[in-house]
PDB file of C-alpha atoms and ligand atoms in Angstrom:
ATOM      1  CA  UNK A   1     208.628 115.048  53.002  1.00 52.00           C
ATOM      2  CA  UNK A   2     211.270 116.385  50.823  1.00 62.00           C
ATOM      3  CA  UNK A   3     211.695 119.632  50.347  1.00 70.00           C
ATOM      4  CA  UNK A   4     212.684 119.679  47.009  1.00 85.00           C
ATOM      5  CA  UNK A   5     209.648 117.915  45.439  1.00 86.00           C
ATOM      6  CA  UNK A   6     207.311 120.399  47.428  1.00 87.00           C
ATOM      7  CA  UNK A   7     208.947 123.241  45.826  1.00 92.00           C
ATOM      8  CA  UNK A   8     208.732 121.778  42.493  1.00 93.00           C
ATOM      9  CA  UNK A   9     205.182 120.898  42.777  1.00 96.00           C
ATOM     10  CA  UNK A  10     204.695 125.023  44.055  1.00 95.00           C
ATOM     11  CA  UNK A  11     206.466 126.054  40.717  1.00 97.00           C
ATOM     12  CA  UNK A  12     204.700 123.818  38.346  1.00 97.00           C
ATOM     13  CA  UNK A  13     200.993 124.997  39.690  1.00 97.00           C
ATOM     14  CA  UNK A  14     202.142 128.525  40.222  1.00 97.00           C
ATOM     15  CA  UNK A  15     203.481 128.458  36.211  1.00 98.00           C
ATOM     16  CA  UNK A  16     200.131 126.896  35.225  1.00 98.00           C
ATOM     17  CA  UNK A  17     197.717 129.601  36.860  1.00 98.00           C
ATOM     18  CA  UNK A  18     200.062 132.319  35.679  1.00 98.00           C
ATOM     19  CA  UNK A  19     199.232 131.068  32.072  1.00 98.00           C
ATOM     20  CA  UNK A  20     195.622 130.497  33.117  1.00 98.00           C
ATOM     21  CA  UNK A  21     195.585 134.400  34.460  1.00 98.00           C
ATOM     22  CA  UNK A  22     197.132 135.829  31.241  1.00 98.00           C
ATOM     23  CA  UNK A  23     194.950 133.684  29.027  1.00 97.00           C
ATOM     24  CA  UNK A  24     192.078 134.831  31.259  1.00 97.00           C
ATOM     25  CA  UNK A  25     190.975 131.587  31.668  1.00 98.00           C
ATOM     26  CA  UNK A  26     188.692 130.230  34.744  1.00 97.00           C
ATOM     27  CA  UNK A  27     189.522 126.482  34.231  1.00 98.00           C
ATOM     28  CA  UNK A  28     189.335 124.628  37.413  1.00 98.00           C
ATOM     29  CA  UNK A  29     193.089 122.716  37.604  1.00 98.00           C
ATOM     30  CA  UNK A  30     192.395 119.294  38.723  1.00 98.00           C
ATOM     31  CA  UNK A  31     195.280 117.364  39.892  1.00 98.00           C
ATOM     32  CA  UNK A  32     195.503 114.050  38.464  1.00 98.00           C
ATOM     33  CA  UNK A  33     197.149 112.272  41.409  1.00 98.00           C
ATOM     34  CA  UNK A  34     196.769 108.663  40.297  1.00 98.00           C
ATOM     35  CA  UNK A  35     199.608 106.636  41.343  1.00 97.00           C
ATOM     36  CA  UNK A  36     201.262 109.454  42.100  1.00 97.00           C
ATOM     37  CA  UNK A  37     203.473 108.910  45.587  1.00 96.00           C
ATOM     38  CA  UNK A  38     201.295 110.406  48.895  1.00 96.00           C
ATOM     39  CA  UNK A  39     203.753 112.518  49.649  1.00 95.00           C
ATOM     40  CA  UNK A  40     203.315 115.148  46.430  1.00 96.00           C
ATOM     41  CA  UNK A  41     199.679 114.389  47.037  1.00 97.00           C
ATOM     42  CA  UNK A  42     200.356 116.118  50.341  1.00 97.00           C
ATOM     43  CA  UNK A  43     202.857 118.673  49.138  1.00 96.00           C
ATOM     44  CA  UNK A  44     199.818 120.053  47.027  1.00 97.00           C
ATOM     45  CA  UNK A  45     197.069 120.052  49.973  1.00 97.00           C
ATOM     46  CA  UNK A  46     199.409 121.890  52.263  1.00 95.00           C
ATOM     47  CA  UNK A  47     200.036 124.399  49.603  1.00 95.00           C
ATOM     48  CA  UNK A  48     196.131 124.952  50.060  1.00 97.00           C
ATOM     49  CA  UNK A  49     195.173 123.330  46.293  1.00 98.00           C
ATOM     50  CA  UNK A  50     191.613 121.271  46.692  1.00 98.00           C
ATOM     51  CA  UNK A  51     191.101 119.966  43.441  1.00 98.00           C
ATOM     52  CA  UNK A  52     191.925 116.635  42.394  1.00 98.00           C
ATOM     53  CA  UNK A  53     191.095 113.518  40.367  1.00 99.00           C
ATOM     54  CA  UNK A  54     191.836 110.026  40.181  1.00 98.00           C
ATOM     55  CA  UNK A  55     191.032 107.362  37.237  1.00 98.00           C
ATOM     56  CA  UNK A  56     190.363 103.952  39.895  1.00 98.00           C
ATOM     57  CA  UNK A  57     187.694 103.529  42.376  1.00 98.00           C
ATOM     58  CA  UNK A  58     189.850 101.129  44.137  1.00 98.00           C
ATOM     59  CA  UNK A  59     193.069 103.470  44.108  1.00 98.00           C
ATOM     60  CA  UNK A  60     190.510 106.493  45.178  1.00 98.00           C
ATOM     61  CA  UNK A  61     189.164 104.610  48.027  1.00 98.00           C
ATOM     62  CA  UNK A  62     192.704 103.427  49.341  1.00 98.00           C
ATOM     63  CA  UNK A  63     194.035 107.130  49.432  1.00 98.00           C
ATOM     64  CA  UNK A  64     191.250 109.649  49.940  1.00 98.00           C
ATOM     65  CA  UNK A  65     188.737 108.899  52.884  1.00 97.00           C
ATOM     66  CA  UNK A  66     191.778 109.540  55.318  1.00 97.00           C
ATOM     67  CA  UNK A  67     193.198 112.649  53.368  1.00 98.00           C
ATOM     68  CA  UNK A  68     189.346 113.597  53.278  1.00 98.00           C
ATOM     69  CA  UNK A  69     189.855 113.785  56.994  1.00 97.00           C
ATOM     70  CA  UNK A  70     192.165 116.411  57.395  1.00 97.00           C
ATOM     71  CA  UNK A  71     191.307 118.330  54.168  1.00 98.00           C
ATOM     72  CA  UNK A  72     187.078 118.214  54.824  1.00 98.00           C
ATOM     73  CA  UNK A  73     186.597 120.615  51.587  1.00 98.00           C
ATOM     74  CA  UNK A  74     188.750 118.838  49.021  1.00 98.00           C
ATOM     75  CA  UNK A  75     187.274 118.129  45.875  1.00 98.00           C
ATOM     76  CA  UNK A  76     187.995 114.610  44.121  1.00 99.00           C
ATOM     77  CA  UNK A  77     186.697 113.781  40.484  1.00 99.00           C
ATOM     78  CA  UNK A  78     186.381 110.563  38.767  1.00 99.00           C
ATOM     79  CA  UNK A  79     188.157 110.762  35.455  1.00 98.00           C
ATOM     80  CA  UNK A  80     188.557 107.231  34.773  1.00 98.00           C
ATOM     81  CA  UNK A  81     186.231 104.267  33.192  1.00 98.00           C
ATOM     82  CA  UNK A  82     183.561 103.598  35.802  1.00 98.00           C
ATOM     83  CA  UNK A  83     182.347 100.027  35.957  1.00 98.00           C
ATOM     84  CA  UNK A  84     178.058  99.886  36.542  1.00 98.00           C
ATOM     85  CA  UNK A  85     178.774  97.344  40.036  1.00 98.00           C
ATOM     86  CA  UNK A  86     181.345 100.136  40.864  1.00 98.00           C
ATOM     87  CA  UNK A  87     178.859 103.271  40.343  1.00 98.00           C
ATOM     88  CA  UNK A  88     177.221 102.849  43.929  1.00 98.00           C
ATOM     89  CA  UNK A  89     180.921 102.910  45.828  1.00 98.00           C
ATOM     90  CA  UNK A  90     182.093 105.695  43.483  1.00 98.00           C
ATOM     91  CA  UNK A  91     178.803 108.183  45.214  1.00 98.00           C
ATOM     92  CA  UNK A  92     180.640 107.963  48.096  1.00 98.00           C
ATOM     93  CA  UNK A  93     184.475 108.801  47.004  1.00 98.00           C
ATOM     94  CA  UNK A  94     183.662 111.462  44.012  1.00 98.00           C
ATOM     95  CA  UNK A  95     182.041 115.216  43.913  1.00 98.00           C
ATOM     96  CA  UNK A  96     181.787 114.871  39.896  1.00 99.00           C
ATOM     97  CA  UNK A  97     182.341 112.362  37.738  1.00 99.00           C
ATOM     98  CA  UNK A  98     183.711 113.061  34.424  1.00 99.00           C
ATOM     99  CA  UNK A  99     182.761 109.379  32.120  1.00 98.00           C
ATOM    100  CA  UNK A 100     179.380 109.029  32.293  1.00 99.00           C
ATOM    101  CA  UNK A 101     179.773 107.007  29.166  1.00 98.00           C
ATOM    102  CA  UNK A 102     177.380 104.827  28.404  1.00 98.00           C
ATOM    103  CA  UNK A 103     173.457 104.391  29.118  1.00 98.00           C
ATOM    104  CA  UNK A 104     173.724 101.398  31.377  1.00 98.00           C
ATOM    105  CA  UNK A 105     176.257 103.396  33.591  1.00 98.00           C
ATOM    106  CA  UNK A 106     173.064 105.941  32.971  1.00 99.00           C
ATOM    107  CA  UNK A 107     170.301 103.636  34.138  1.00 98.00           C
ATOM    108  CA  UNK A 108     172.768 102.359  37.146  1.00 98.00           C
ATOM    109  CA  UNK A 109     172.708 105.979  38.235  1.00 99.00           C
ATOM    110  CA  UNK A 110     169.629 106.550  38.003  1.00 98.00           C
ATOM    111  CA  UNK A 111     168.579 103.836  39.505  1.00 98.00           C
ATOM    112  CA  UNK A 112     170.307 104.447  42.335  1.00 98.00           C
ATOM    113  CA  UNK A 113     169.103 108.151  42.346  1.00 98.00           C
ATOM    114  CA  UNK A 114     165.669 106.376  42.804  1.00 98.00           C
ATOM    115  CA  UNK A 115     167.045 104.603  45.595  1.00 98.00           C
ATOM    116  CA  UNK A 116     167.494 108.046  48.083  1.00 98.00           C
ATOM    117  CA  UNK A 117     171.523 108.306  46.760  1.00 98.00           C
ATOM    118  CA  UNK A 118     172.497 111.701  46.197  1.00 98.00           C
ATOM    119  CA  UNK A 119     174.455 112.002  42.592  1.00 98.00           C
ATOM    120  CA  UNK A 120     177.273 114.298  41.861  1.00 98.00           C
ATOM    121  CA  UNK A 121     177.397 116.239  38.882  1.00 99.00           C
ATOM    122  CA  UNK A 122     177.884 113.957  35.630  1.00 99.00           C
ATOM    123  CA  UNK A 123     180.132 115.251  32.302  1.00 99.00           C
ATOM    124  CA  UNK A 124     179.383 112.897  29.041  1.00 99.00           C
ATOM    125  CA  UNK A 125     182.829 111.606  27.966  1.00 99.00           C
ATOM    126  CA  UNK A 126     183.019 112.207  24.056  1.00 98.00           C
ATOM    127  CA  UNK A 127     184.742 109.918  21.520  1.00 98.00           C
ATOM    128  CA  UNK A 128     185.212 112.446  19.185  1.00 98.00           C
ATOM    129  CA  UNK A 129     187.772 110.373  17.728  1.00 98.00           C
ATOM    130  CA  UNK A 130     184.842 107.501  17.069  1.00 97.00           C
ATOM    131  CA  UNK A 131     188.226 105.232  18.292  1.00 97.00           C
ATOM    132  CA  UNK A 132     186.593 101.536  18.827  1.00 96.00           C
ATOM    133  CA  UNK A 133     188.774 100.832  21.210  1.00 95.00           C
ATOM    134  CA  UNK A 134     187.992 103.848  23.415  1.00 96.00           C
ATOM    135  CA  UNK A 135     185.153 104.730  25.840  1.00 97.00           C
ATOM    136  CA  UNK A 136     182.293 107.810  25.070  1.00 98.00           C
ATOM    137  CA  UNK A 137     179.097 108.763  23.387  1.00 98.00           C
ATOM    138  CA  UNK A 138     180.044 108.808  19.773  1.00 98.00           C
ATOM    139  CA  UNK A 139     179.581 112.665  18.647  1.00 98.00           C
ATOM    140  CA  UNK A 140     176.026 112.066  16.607  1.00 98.00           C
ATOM    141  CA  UNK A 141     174.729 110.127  19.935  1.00 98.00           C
ATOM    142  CA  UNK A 142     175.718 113.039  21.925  1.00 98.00           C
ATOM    143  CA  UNK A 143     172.617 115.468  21.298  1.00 98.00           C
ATOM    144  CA  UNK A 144     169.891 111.960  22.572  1.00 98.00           C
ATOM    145  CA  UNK A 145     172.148 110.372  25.001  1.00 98.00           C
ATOM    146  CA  UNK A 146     171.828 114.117  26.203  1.00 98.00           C
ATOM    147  CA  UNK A 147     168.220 114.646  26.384  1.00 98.00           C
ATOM    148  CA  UNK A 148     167.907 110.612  27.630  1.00 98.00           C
ATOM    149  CA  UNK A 149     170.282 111.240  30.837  1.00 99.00           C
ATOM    150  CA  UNK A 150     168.924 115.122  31.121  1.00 98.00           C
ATOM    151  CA  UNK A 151     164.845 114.724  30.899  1.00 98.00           C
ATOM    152  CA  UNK A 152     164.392 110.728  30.795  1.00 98.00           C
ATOM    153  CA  UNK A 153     166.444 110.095  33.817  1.00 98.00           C
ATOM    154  CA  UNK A 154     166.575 113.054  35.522  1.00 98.00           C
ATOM    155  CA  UNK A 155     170.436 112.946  36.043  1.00 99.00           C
ATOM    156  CA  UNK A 156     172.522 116.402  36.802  1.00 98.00           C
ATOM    157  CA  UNK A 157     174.456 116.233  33.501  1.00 99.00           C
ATOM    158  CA  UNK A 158     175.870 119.387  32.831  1.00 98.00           C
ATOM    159  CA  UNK A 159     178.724 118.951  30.498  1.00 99.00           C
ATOM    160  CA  UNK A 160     181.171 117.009  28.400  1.00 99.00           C
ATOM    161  CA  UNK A 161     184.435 115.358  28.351  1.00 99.00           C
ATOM    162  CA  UNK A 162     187.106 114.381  25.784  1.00 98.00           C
ATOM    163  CA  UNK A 163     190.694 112.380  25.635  1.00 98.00           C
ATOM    164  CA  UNK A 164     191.902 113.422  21.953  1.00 98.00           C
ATOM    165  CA  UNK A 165     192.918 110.648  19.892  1.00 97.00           C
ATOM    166  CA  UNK A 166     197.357 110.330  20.335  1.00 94.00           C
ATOM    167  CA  UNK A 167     197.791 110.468  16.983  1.00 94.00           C
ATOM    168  CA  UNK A 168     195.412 113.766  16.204  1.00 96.00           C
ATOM    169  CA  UNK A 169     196.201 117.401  16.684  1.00 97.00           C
ATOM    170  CA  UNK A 170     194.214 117.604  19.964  1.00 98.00           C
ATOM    171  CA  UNK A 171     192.784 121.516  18.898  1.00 98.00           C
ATOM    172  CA  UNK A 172     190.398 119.986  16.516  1.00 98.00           C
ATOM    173  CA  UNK A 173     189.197 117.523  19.130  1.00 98.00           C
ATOM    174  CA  UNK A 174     188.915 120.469  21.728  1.00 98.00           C
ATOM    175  CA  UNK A 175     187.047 123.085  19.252  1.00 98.00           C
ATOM    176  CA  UNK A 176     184.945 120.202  18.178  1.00 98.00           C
ATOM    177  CA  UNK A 177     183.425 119.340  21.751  1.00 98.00           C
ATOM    178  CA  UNK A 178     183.020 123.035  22.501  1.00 98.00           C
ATOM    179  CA  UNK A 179     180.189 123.051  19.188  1.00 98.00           C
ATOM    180  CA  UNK A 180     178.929 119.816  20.211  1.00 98.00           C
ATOM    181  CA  UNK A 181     178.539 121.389  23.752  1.00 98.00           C
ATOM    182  CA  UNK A 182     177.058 124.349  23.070  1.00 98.00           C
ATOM    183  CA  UNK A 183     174.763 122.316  20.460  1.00 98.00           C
ATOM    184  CA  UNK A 184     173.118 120.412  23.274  1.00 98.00           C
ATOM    185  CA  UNK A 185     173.325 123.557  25.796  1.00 98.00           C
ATOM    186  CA  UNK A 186     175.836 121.874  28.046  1.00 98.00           C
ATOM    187  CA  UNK A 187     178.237 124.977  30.292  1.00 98.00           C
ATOM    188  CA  UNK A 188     180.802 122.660  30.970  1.00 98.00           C
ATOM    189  CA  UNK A 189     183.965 121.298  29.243  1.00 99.00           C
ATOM    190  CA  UNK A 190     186.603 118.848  30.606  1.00 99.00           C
ATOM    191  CA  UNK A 191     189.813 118.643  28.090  1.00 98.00           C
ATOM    192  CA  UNK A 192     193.615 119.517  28.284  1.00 98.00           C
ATOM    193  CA  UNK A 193     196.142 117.534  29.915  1.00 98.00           C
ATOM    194  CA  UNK A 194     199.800 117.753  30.614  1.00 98.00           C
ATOM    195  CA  UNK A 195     201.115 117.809  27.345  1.00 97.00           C
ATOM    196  CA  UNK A 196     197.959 119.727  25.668  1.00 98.00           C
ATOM    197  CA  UNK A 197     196.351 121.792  28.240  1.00 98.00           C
ATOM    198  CA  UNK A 198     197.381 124.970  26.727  1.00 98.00           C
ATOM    199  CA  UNK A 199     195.875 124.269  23.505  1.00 98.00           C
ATOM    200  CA  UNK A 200     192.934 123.677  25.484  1.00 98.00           C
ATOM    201  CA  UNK A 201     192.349 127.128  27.014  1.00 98.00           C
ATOM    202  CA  UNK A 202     190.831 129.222  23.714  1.00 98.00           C
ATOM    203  CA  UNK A 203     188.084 126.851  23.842  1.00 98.00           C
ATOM    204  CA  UNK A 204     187.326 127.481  27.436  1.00 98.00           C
ATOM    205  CA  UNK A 205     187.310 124.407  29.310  1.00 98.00           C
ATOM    206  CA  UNK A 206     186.011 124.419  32.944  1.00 99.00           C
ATOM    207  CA  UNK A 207     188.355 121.418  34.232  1.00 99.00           C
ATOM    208  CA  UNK A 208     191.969 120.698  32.992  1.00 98.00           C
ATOM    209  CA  UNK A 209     193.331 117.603  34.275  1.00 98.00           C
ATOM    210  CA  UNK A 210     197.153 117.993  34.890  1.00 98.00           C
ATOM    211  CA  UNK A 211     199.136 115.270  36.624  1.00 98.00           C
ATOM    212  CA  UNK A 212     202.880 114.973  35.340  1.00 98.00           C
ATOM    213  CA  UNK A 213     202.300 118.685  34.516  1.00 98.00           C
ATOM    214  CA  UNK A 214     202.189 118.869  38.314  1.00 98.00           C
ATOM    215  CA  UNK A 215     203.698 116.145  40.189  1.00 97.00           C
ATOM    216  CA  UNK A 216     206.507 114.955  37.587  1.00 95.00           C
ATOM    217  CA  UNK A 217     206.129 111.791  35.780  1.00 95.00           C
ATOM    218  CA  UNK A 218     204.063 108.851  37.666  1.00 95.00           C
ATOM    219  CA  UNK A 219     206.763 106.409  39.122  1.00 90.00           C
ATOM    220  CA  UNK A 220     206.899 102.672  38.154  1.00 78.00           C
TER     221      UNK A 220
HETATM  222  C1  PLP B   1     196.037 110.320  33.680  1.00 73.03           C
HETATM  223  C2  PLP B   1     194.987 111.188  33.121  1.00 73.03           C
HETATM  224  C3  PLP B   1     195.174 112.576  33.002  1.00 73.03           C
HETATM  225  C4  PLP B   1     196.470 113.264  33.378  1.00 73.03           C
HETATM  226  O1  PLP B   1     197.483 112.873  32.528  1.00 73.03           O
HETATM  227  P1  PLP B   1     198.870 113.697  32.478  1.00 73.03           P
HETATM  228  O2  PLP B   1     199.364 113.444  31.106  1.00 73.03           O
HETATM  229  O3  PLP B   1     199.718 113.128  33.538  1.00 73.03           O
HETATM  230  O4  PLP B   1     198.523 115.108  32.712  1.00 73.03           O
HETATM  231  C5  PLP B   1     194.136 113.326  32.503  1.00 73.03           C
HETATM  232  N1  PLP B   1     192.971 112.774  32.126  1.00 73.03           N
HETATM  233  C6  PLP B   1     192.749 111.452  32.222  1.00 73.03           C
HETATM  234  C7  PLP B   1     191.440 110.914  31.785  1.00 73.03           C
HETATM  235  C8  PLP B   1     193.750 110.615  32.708  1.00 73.03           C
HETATM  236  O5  PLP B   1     193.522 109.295  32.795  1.00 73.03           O
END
């Protein structure tokens, strides 16, 4: 492993839980490490970091059952659209996923909750946006598809998750799922990435998802 990029990686994280400290913010950081190269994957777990998250069941599968072996308590989230013939494979490779997104991904879970499969805690991605092209709940589903997953299906939902709109000033996004979170009685928020995370932290998110924030920019 090179040195250099080990060092680098140290900086970045150190830099981001200075800000988190000053800020006094508990955000968990989650590492984004999709297609990022194994190596600063492994520069991170040897600097004793445990949280992580990938976007692909089939990238997450390739890479983290053997790092799972030598690093037994890491944490790995989903973060990424899960396909419903995907959802059973994903119990096995995530501790939280962060798109429950739809009610047929829902049902699937469910479903396979009935089934004797343990499920990880669930965040409701948000399209606060109300982008067509763009997974989530839209916001005025939020408060039933809520109370569907929550009492209806007895899933462990216990917060929600947004990706700003590119064009928007993410704050508004970020204040607006806080309201809609505390609306529906929900403790956890997932929002803030590299380029926004700081912007994020007045509105107390629980998970910020940083990968070129931490590893550099995502080769290829
Ligand atoms: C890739 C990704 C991130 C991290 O993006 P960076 O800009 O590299 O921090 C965060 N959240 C989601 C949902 C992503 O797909």
């Amino acid at each position: 492993m090179t040195q250099d990029i080990a060092l680098d990686i140290q900086e970045s994280l150190d830099q981001v839980k200075t800000v988190l400290n000053t800020q006094r913010s508990e955000a968990t950081v989650l590492a984004v490490s999709k297609r990022q190269p194994l190596e600063r994957v492994e520069a991170l777990l040897s600097l004793g970091h445990r949280y992580f998250a990938e976007n692909q069941v089939q990238e997450t599968a390739q890479k983290w059952p053997t790092l799972r072996q030598q690093y037994p308590d890491v944490a790995v989230h989903l973060v990424g659209p899960l396909q419903t013939n995907k959802a059973k494979q994903a119990l096995t490779l995530y501790d939280r996923i962060h798109t429950l997104d739809r009610p047929s991904l829902a049902e699937k879970f469910a479903s396979l909750a009935e089934q004797g499969h343990a499920i990880p805690p669930l965040l409701i991605q948000v399209n606060t946006g109300e982008e067509p092209q763009k997974a989530g709940v839209l916001p005025q589903e939020v408060s039933d598809f809520t109370t569907y997953c929550q009492k209806d299906l007895k899933l462990p939902v216990d917060g929600l998750m947004v990706l700003p709109p590119q064009e928007d000033l993410p704050t508004v996004h970020f204040a607006f799922l806080q309201t809609l979170a505390r609306r529906v009685q929900l403790p956890h928020l997932s929002m803030g990435m590299s380029g926004d995370w700081q912007q994020a932290l007045p509105f107390q998110p629980s998970f910020i998802r940083l990968g070129t924030a931490l590893f550099g920019a995502r080769p290829g």
